PDB file of C-alpha atoms in Angstrom:
ATOM      1  CA  GLN Z   1      -3.796  17.838  -4.937  1.00 51.00           C
ATOM      2  CA  GLN Z   2      -3.681  14.134  -4.180  1.00 60.00           C
ATOM      3  CA  GLN Z   3      -0.061  13.602  -5.147  1.00 88.00           C
ATOM      4  CA  VAL Z   4       2.654  12.520  -2.772  1.00 96.00           C
ATOM      5  CA  LYS Z   5       6.179  13.018  -4.070  1.00 96.00           C
ATOM      6  CA  GLN Z   6       8.914  10.745  -2.804  1.00 97.00           C
ATOM      7  CA  SER Z   7      12.694  10.882  -3.144  1.00 97.00           C
ATOM      8  CA  PRO Z   8      15.170   9.465  -3.794  1.00 98.00           C
ATOM      9  CA  GLN Z   9      14.083   6.730  -6.162  1.00 97.00           C
ATOM     10  CA  SER Z  10      16.930   4.534  -4.981  1.00 97.00           C
ATOM     11  CA  LEU Z  11      19.406   4.680  -2.147  1.00 98.00           C
ATOM     12  CA  ILE Z  12      22.539   2.781  -1.222  1.00 98.00           C
ATOM     13  CA  VAL Z  13      23.736   3.004   2.366  1.00 98.00           C
ATOM     14  CA  GLN Z  14      26.568   1.313   4.178  1.00 98.00           C
ATOM     15  CA  LYS Z  15      25.759  -0.957   7.085  1.00 98.00           C
ATOM     16  CA  GLY Z  16      25.443   1.094  10.243  1.00 98.00           C
ATOM     17  CA  GLY Z  17      24.669   4.271   8.354  1.00 98.00           C
ATOM     18  CA  ILE Z  18      21.533   6.403   8.330  1.00 98.00           C
ATOM     19  CA  SER Z  19      19.005   6.005   5.540  1.00 98.00           C
ATOM     20  CA  ILE Z  20      16.860   9.050   4.845  1.00 98.00           C
ATOM     21  CA  ILE Z  21      13.827   9.088   2.565  1.00 98.00           C
ATOM     22  CA  ASN Z  22      11.770  12.197   1.945  1.00 98.00           C
ATOM     23  CA  CYS Z  23       8.178  12.844   0.966  1.00 98.00           C
ATOM     24  CA  ALA Z  24       6.204  15.958   0.181  1.00 98.00           C
ATOM     25  CA  TYR Z  25       2.484  16.428  -0.211  1.00 97.00           C
ATOM     26  CA  GLU Z  26       0.099  19.068  -1.490  1.00 94.00           C
ATOM     27  CA  ASN Z  27      -3.246  18.291   0.082  1.00 92.00           C
ATOM     28  CA  THR Z  28      -3.448  20.001   3.476  1.00 92.00           C
ATOM     29  CA  ALA Z  29      -6.401  17.789   4.382  1.00 92.00           C
ATOM     30  CA  PHE Z  30      -4.107  14.792   4.796  1.00 93.00           C
ATOM     31  CA  ASP Z  31      -4.014  13.808   8.447  1.00 92.00           C
ATOM     32  CA  TYR Z  32      -2.355  10.401   8.470  1.00 93.00           C
ATOM     33  CA  PHE Z  33       1.122   9.675   7.148  1.00 95.00           C
ATOM     34  CA  PRO Z  34       2.299   6.055   7.243  1.00 95.00           C
ATOM     35  CA  TRP Z  35       5.456   4.470   5.917  1.00 97.00           C
ATOM     36  CA  TYR Z  36       5.358   0.981   4.474  1.00 96.00           C
ATOM     37  CA  GLN Z  37       8.149  -1.481   3.860  1.00 97.00           C
ATOM     38  CA  GLN Z  38       7.804  -3.929   1.008  1.00 97.00           C
ATOM     39  CA  PHE Z  39       9.989  -6.906   0.202  1.00 96.00           C
ATOM     40  CA  PRO Z  40       9.934  -8.421  -3.299  1.00 92.00           C
ATOM     41  CA  GLY Z  41       6.786 -10.439  -3.925  1.00 90.00           C
ATOM     42  CA  LYS Z  42       5.169  -9.431  -0.639  1.00 92.00           C
ATOM     43  CA  GLY Z  43       2.497  -7.001   0.396  1.00 94.00           C
ATOM     44  CA  PRO Z  44       3.480  -3.727   2.083  1.00 95.00           C
ATOM     45  CA  ALA Z  45       3.969  -3.903   5.834  1.00 94.00           C
ATOM     46  CA  LEU Z  46       3.291  -0.908   8.047  1.00 93.00           C
ATOM     47  CA  LEU Z  47       6.513   0.394   9.520  1.00 95.00           C
ATOM     48  CA  ILE Z  48       5.573   3.545  11.377  1.00 95.00           C
ATOM     49  CA  ALA Z  49       2.969   6.292  11.040  1.00 94.00           C
ATOM     50  CA  ILE Z  50       2.473   9.837  12.239  1.00 95.00           C
ATOM     51  CA  ARG Z  51      -0.331  12.372  12.538  1.00 93.00           C
ATOM     52  CA  PRO Z  52       0.173  16.127  12.072  1.00 91.00           C
ATOM     53  CA  ASP Z  53      -0.149  16.973  15.751  1.00 92.00           C
ATOM     54  CA  VAL Z  54       3.436  15.829  16.426  1.00 93.00           C
ATOM     55  CA  SER Z  55       6.690  16.696  14.677  1.00 95.00           C
ATOM     56  CA  GLU Z  56       8.533  13.473  15.320  1.00 97.00           C
ATOM     57  CA  LYS Z  57       7.831   9.879  16.146  1.00 97.00           C
ATOM     58  CA  LYS Z  58      10.388   7.226  16.929  1.00 97.00           C
ATOM     59  CA  GLU Z  59       9.992   3.471  17.047  1.00 96.00           C
ATOM     60  CA  GLY Z  60      13.202   1.568  17.521  1.00 97.00           C
ATOM     61  CA  ARG Z  61      15.581   2.434  14.692  1.00 97.00           C
ATOM     62  CA  PHE Z  62      12.852   4.143  12.661  1.00 97.00           C
ATOM     63  CA  THR Z  63      11.962   7.813  13.031  1.00 97.00           C
ATOM     64  CA  ILE Z  64       9.454   9.956  11.177  1.00 97.00           C
ATOM     65  CA  SER Z  65      10.100  13.671  11.067  1.00 96.00           C
ATOM     66  CA  PHE Z  66       7.111  15.793  10.113  1.00 97.00           C
ATOM     67  CA  ASN Z  67       7.118  19.427   9.000  1.00 96.00           C
ATOM     68  CA  LYS Z  68       3.549  20.624   8.682  1.00 94.00           C
ATOM     69  CA  SER Z  69       4.355  24.109   7.390  1.00 95.00           C
ATOM     70  CA  ALA Z  70       6.583  22.708   4.646  1.00 96.00           C
ATOM     71  CA  LYS Z  71       4.191  19.841   3.955  1.00 96.00           C
ATOM     72  CA  GLN Z  72       7.041  17.387   4.156  1.00 97.00           C
ATOM     73  CA  PHE Z  73       7.808  14.259   6.117  1.00 98.00           C
ATOM     74  CA  SER Z  74      10.738  11.923   6.145  1.00 98.00           C
ATOM     75  CA  LEU Z  75      11.778   8.491   7.313  1.00 98.00           C
ATOM     76  CA  HIS Z  76      15.115   7.997   9.040  1.00 98.00           C
ATOM     77  CA  ILE Z  77      16.496   4.501   9.512  1.00 98.00           C
ATOM     78  CA  MET Z  78      19.289   4.544  12.043  1.00 98.00           C
ATOM     79  CA  ASP Z  79      22.022   1.899  12.108  1.00 98.00           C
ATOM     80  CA  SER Z  80      20.852   0.547   8.762  1.00 98.00           C
ATOM     81  CA  GLN Z  81      21.197  -3.204   8.317  1.00 98.00           C
ATOM     82  CA  PRO Z  82      21.288  -5.428   5.218  1.00 97.00           C
ATOM     83  CA  GLY Z  83      17.907  -6.806   6.319  1.00 97.00           C
ATOM     84  CA  ASP Z  84      16.473  -3.321   5.835  1.00 98.00           C
ATOM     85  CA  SER Z  85      17.078  -3.628   2.096  1.00 98.00           C
ATOM     86  CA  ALA Z  86      13.590  -3.266   0.647  1.00 98.00           C
ATOM     87  CA  THR Z  87      11.327  -0.780  -1.078  1.00 98.00           C
ATOM     88  CA  TYR Z  88       9.854   1.912   1.136  1.00 98.00           C
ATOM     89  CA  PHE Z  89       6.676   3.787   0.378  1.00 97.00           C
ATOM     90  CA  CYS Z  90       5.366   6.872   2.077  1.00 98.00           C
ATOM     91  CA  ALA Z  91       1.638   7.434   1.968  1.00 96.00           C
ATOM     92  CA  ALA Z  92      -1.003   9.881   3.100  1.00 95.00           C
ATOM     93  CA  SER Z  93      -4.719   9.824   3.712  1.00 92.00           C
ATOM     94  CA  PHE Z  94      -7.487  11.774   5.364  1.00 87.00           C
ATOM     95  CA  GLU Z  95     -10.693  10.633   6.966  1.00 81.00           C
ATOM     96  CA  GLY Z  96     -12.853  12.807   4.737  1.00 75.00           C
ATOM     97  CA  GLY Z  97     -11.353  11.042   1.745  1.00 75.00           C
ATOM     98  CA  GLY Z  98     -12.536   7.648   2.881  1.00 75.00           C
ATOM     99  CA  ASN Z  99      -9.114   6.830   4.330  1.00 80.00           C
ATOM    100  CA  LYS Z 100      -7.838   5.991   0.867  1.00 88.00           C
ATOM    101  CA  LEU Z 101      -4.072   5.932   0.880  1.00 92.00           C
ATOM    102  CA  THR Z 102      -2.184   7.964  -1.693  1.00 92.00           C
ATOM    103  CA  PHE Z 103       1.237   6.430  -2.147  1.00 95.00           C
ATOM    104  CA  GLY Z 104       4.570   7.921  -3.032  1.00 96.00           C
ATOM    105  CA  THR Z 105       6.530   6.404  -5.886  1.00 95.00           C
ATOM    106  CA  GLY Z 106       8.724   4.303  -3.634  1.00 97.00           C
ATOM    107  CA  THR Z 107      12.404   4.199  -2.695  1.00 98.00           C
ATOM    108  CA  GLN Z 108      14.495   1.120  -3.263  1.00 98.00           C
ATOM    109  CA  LEU Z 109      16.950   0.895  -0.390  1.00 98.00           C
ATOM    110  CA  LYS Z 110      20.032  -1.269  -0.465  1.00 98.00           C
ATOM    111  CA  VAL Z 111      22.185  -1.583   2.621  1.00 98.00           C
ATOM    112  CA  GLU Z 112      25.646  -2.837   1.827  1.00 97.00           C
ATOM    113  CA  LEU Z 113      28.053  -4.607   4.143  1.00 92.00           C
TER     114      LEU Z 113
ATOM    115  CA  GLY R   1       0.880 -12.052  12.710  1.00 69.00           C
ATOM    116  CA  ALA R   2      -1.060 -11.213   9.608  1.00 73.00           C
ATOM    117  CA  VAL R   3      -4.283  -9.316  10.055  1.00 90.00           C
ATOM    118  CA  VAL R   4      -5.325  -9.406   6.408  1.00 95.00           C
ATOM    119  CA  SER R   5      -5.163 -12.599   4.382  1.00 95.00           C
ATOM    120  CA  GLN R   6      -5.269 -12.988   0.617  1.00 96.00           C
ATOM    121  CA  HIS R   7      -5.873 -16.093  -1.436  1.00 97.00           C
ATOM    122  CA  PRO R   8      -4.508 -17.343  -3.714  1.00 97.00           C
ATOM    123  CA  SER R   9      -0.999 -15.988  -3.455  1.00 96.00           C
ATOM    124  CA  ARG R  10      -0.302 -16.993  -7.040  1.00 97.00           C
ATOM    125  CA  VAL R  11      -2.622 -17.913  -9.864  1.00 97.00           C
ATOM    126  CA  ILE R  12      -2.158 -18.626 -13.530  1.00 97.00           C
ATOM    127  CA  CYS R  13      -5.164 -18.512 -15.797  1.00 96.00           C
ATOM    128  CA  LYS R  14      -5.818 -18.771 -19.501  1.00 97.00           C
ATOM    129  CA  SER R  15      -6.691 -15.727 -21.524  1.00 97.00           C
ATOM    130  CA  GLY R  16     -10.446 -15.206 -21.653  1.00 97.00           C
ATOM    131  CA  THR R  17     -11.214 -16.890 -18.357  1.00 97.00           C
ATOM    132  CA  SER R  18     -12.121 -15.288 -15.034  1.00 97.00           C
ATOM    133  CA  VAL R  19     -10.235 -15.518 -11.791  1.00 98.00           C
ATOM    134  CA  LYS R  20     -11.292 -14.660  -8.250  1.00 98.00           C
ATOM    135  CA  ILE R  21      -9.051 -13.324  -5.491  1.00 98.00           C
ATOM    136  CA  GLU R  22     -10.189 -13.303  -1.887  1.00 97.00           C
ATOM    137  CA  CYS R  23      -9.289 -10.845   0.836  1.00 97.00           C
ATOM    138  CA  ARG R  24     -10.148 -11.636   4.431  1.00 96.00           C
ATOM    139  CA  SER R  25      -9.786  -9.607   7.583  1.00 95.00           C
ATOM    140  CA  LEU R  26      -8.629 -11.833  10.407  1.00 94.00           C
ATOM    141  CA  ASP R  27     -10.220 -11.405  13.826  1.00 89.00           C
ATOM    142  CA  PHE R  28     -11.782  -8.069  13.002  1.00 93.00           C
ATOM    143  CA  GLN R  29     -14.610  -6.693  10.939  1.00 93.00           C
ATOM    144  CA  ALA R  30     -13.837  -4.452   8.004  1.00 91.00           C
ATOM    145  CA  THR R  31     -16.708  -2.479   6.523  1.00 89.00           C
ATOM    146  CA  THR R  32     -14.281  -1.060   4.003  1.00 91.00           C
ATOM    147  CA  MET R  33     -11.492  -2.773   2.122  1.00 94.00           C
ATOM    148  CA  PHE R  34      -9.314  -1.464  -0.657  1.00 95.00           C
ATOM    149  CA  TRP R  35      -7.958  -3.141  -3.774  1.00 97.00           C
ATOM    150  CA  TYR R  36      -4.657  -2.086  -5.308  1.00 96.00           C
ATOM    151  CA  ARG R  37      -2.698  -3.114  -8.330  1.00 97.00           C
ATOM    152  CA  GLN R  38       1.067  -2.972  -8.540  1.00 96.00           C
ATOM    153  CA  PHE R  39       3.309  -3.429 -11.563  1.00 93.00           C
ATOM    154  CA  PRO R  40       6.950  -4.452 -11.077  1.00 90.00           C
ATOM    155  CA  LYS R  41       9.092  -1.724  -9.562  1.00 89.00           C
ATOM    156  CA  GLN R  42       6.155   0.652  -9.421  1.00 92.00           C
ATOM    157  CA  SER R  43       3.965   2.069  -6.700  1.00 93.00           C
ATOM    158  CA  LEU R  44       0.565   0.824  -5.627  1.00 94.00           C
ATOM    159  CA  MET R  45      -2.365   2.054  -7.643  1.00 93.00           C
ATOM    160  CA  LEU R  46      -5.751   2.132  -5.954  1.00 94.00           C
ATOM    161  CA  MET R  47      -8.345   0.355  -8.056  1.00 96.00           C
ATOM    162  CA  ALA R  48     -11.438   0.492  -5.913  1.00 95.00           C
ATOM    163  CA  THR R  49     -12.919   0.790  -2.466  1.00 93.00           C
ATOM    164  CA  SER R  50     -14.968  -2.201  -1.412  1.00 91.00           C
ATOM    165  CA  ASN R  51     -17.918  -1.395   0.830  1.00 88.00           C
ATOM    166  CA  GLU R  52     -19.722  -4.093   2.783  1.00 88.00           C
ATOM    167  CA  GLY R  53     -23.298  -4.449   1.656  1.00 86.00           C
ATOM    168  CA  SER R  54     -23.078  -1.913  -1.130  1.00 88.00           C
ATOM    169  CA  LYS R  55     -21.455  -1.309  -4.476  1.00 91.00           C
ATOM    170  CA  ALA R  56     -17.759  -0.769  -4.741  1.00 93.00           C
ATOM    171  CA  THR R  57     -16.404   2.653  -5.592  1.00 94.00           C
ATOM    172  CA  TYR R  58     -14.005   2.518  -8.508  1.00 96.00           C
ATOM    173  CA  GLU R  59     -11.164   4.893  -9.240  1.00 94.00           C
ATOM    174  CA  GLN R  60     -11.123   6.764 -12.492  1.00 94.00           C
ATOM    175  CA  GLY R  61      -9.989   4.625 -15.385  1.00 94.00           C
ATOM    176  CA  VAL R  62     -10.720   1.286 -13.725  1.00 96.00           C
ATOM    177  CA  GLU R  63     -13.235  -0.841 -15.638  1.00 95.00           C
ATOM    178  CA  LYS R  64     -16.076  -1.833 -13.333  1.00 94.00           C
ATOM    179  CA  ASP R  65     -17.244  -4.661 -15.540  1.00 95.00           C
ATOM    180  CA  LYS R  66     -13.777  -6.136 -15.799  1.00 96.00           C
ATOM    181  CA  PHE R  67     -12.823  -5.964 -12.145  1.00 97.00           C
ATOM    182  CA  LEU R  68     -15.843  -7.129 -10.189  1.00 96.00           C
ATOM    183  CA  ILE R  69     -15.723  -6.496  -6.464  1.00 95.00           C
ATOM    184  CA  ASN R  70     -18.020  -8.110  -3.946  1.00 92.00           C
ATOM    185  CA  HIS R  71     -17.969  -7.388  -0.223  1.00 91.00           C
ATOM    186  CA  ALA R  72     -20.597  -9.814   0.996  1.00 83.00           C
ATOM    187  CA  SER R  73     -19.551  -9.993   4.618  1.00 90.00           C
ATOM    188  CA  LEU R  74     -17.672  -7.918   7.146  1.00 92.00           C
ATOM    189  CA  THR R  75     -14.596 -10.092   6.807  1.00 94.00           C
ATOM    190  CA  LEU R  76     -14.480 -10.946   3.108  1.00 95.00           C
ATOM    191  CA  SER R  77     -14.060  -8.997  -0.097  1.00 95.00           C
ATOM    192  CA  THR R  78     -13.459 -10.617  -3.466  1.00 96.00           C
ATOM    193  CA  LEU R  79     -11.981  -9.278  -6.678  1.00 97.00           C
ATOM    194  CA  THR R  80     -12.906 -11.109  -9.860  1.00 97.00           C
ATOM    195  CA  VAL R  81     -10.930 -10.356 -12.984  1.00 98.00           C
ATOM    196  CA  THR R  82     -13.283 -11.207 -15.821  1.00 97.00           C
ATOM    197  CA  SER R  83     -12.243 -12.216 -19.322  1.00 97.00           C
ATOM    198  CA  ALA R  84      -8.637 -11.891 -18.296  1.00 97.00           C
ATOM    199  CA  HIS R  85      -5.989 -10.892 -20.818  1.00 96.00           C
ATOM    200  CA  PRO R  86      -2.191 -10.930 -20.564  1.00 96.00           C
ATOM    201  CA  GLU R  87      -2.160  -7.198 -19.817  1.00 95.00           C
ATOM    202  CA  ASP R  88      -4.121  -7.944 -16.620  1.00 96.00           C
ATOM    203  CA  SER R  89      -1.126  -9.845 -15.298  1.00 96.00           C
ATOM    204  CA  SER R  90      -0.061  -7.999 -12.183  1.00 96.00           C
ATOM    205  CA  PHE R  91       0.281  -8.067  -8.414  1.00 97.00           C
ATOM    206  CA  TYR R  92      -3.063  -7.414  -6.723  1.00 98.00           C
ATOM    207  CA  ILE R  93      -3.103  -6.342  -3.097  1.00 97.00           C
ATOM    208  CA  CYS R  94      -5.959  -5.674  -0.721  1.00 97.00           C
ATOM    209  CA  SER R  95      -6.019  -3.706   2.500  1.00 95.00           C
ATOM    210  CA  ALA R  96      -8.375  -3.167   5.395  1.00 93.00           C
ATOM    211  CA  LYS R  97      -8.596  -0.655   8.188  1.00 87.00           C
ATOM    212  CA  ARG R  98      -8.464  -1.862  11.769  1.00 85.00           C
ATOM    213  CA  GLY R  99      -8.780   0.941  14.271  1.00 81.00           C
ATOM    214  CA  ASN R 100      -6.632   3.779  12.953  1.00 79.00           C
ATOM    215  CA  THR R 101      -4.273   1.567  10.984  1.00 85.00           C
ATOM    216  CA  ILE R 102      -4.499   0.244   7.439  1.00 88.00           C
ATOM    217  CA  TYR R 103      -3.097  -3.232   6.979  1.00 91.00           C
ATOM    218  CA  PHE R 104      -2.255  -4.932   3.716  1.00 94.00           C
ATOM    219  CA  GLY R 105      -2.562  -8.508   2.617  1.00 95.00           C
ATOM    220  CA  GLU R 106       0.356 -10.456   1.208  1.00 95.00           C
ATOM    221  CA  GLY R 107      -0.778  -9.869  -2.337  1.00 96.00           C
ATOM    222  CA  SER R 108      -1.813 -12.138  -5.194  1.00 97.00           C
ATOM    223  CA  TRP R 109       0.250 -12.638  -8.308  1.00 97.00           C
ATOM    224  CA  LEU R 110      -1.914 -13.068 -11.388  1.00 97.00           C
ATOM    225  CA  THR R 111      -0.400 -14.356 -14.599  1.00 97.00           C
ATOM    226  CA  VAL R 112      -2.622 -14.591 -17.655  1.00 97.00           C
ATOM    227  CA  VAL R 113      -1.298 -16.824 -20.401  1.00 97.00           C
TER     228      VAL R 113
END
């Protein structure tokens, strides 16, 4: 019920390409879906987040697509750059659960020149 | 800038000793903070929820007596790893909620030798 499944585990994209990472969840009580970016040896940094009342949210080159009926959400990184190379985690939480984040397993993204 | 600060960023301690890690919310009050543990190339695992003025809530499988959490003020939570052993070596990360967003600290690397 609390699990968030993330894929792919790793991803290699050419510079300028689109990086797509997918997540699926089971618990329909989840009402907050953030994406975090983590560089080696650093804490996760919030990238973008969405709530279930919208199907898409865009901030700069980053877009979250949300499909409530399928219980899936994805992160799209447009015009991927080498500086985007990092590990990305999706997560989910709900207020009734104390706002505890349940994390996906992470995707290691490498953007090649 | 950072909204959650952790200290120390790196610490090495001898087996059998205790080590304390601090997590501070900067410029905001956090009644609830969260402590995570992360092994290399793995996701974040929630250890406990730190509640200001009351006992921490531990996740299943986390030893309360080994990982002591104190949330004595609205801006400070501490994690003390007691009688540390090499298997406790890990990356420890805290987070705090400000408004509707959960922010993470930079993490603390613990190495037990």
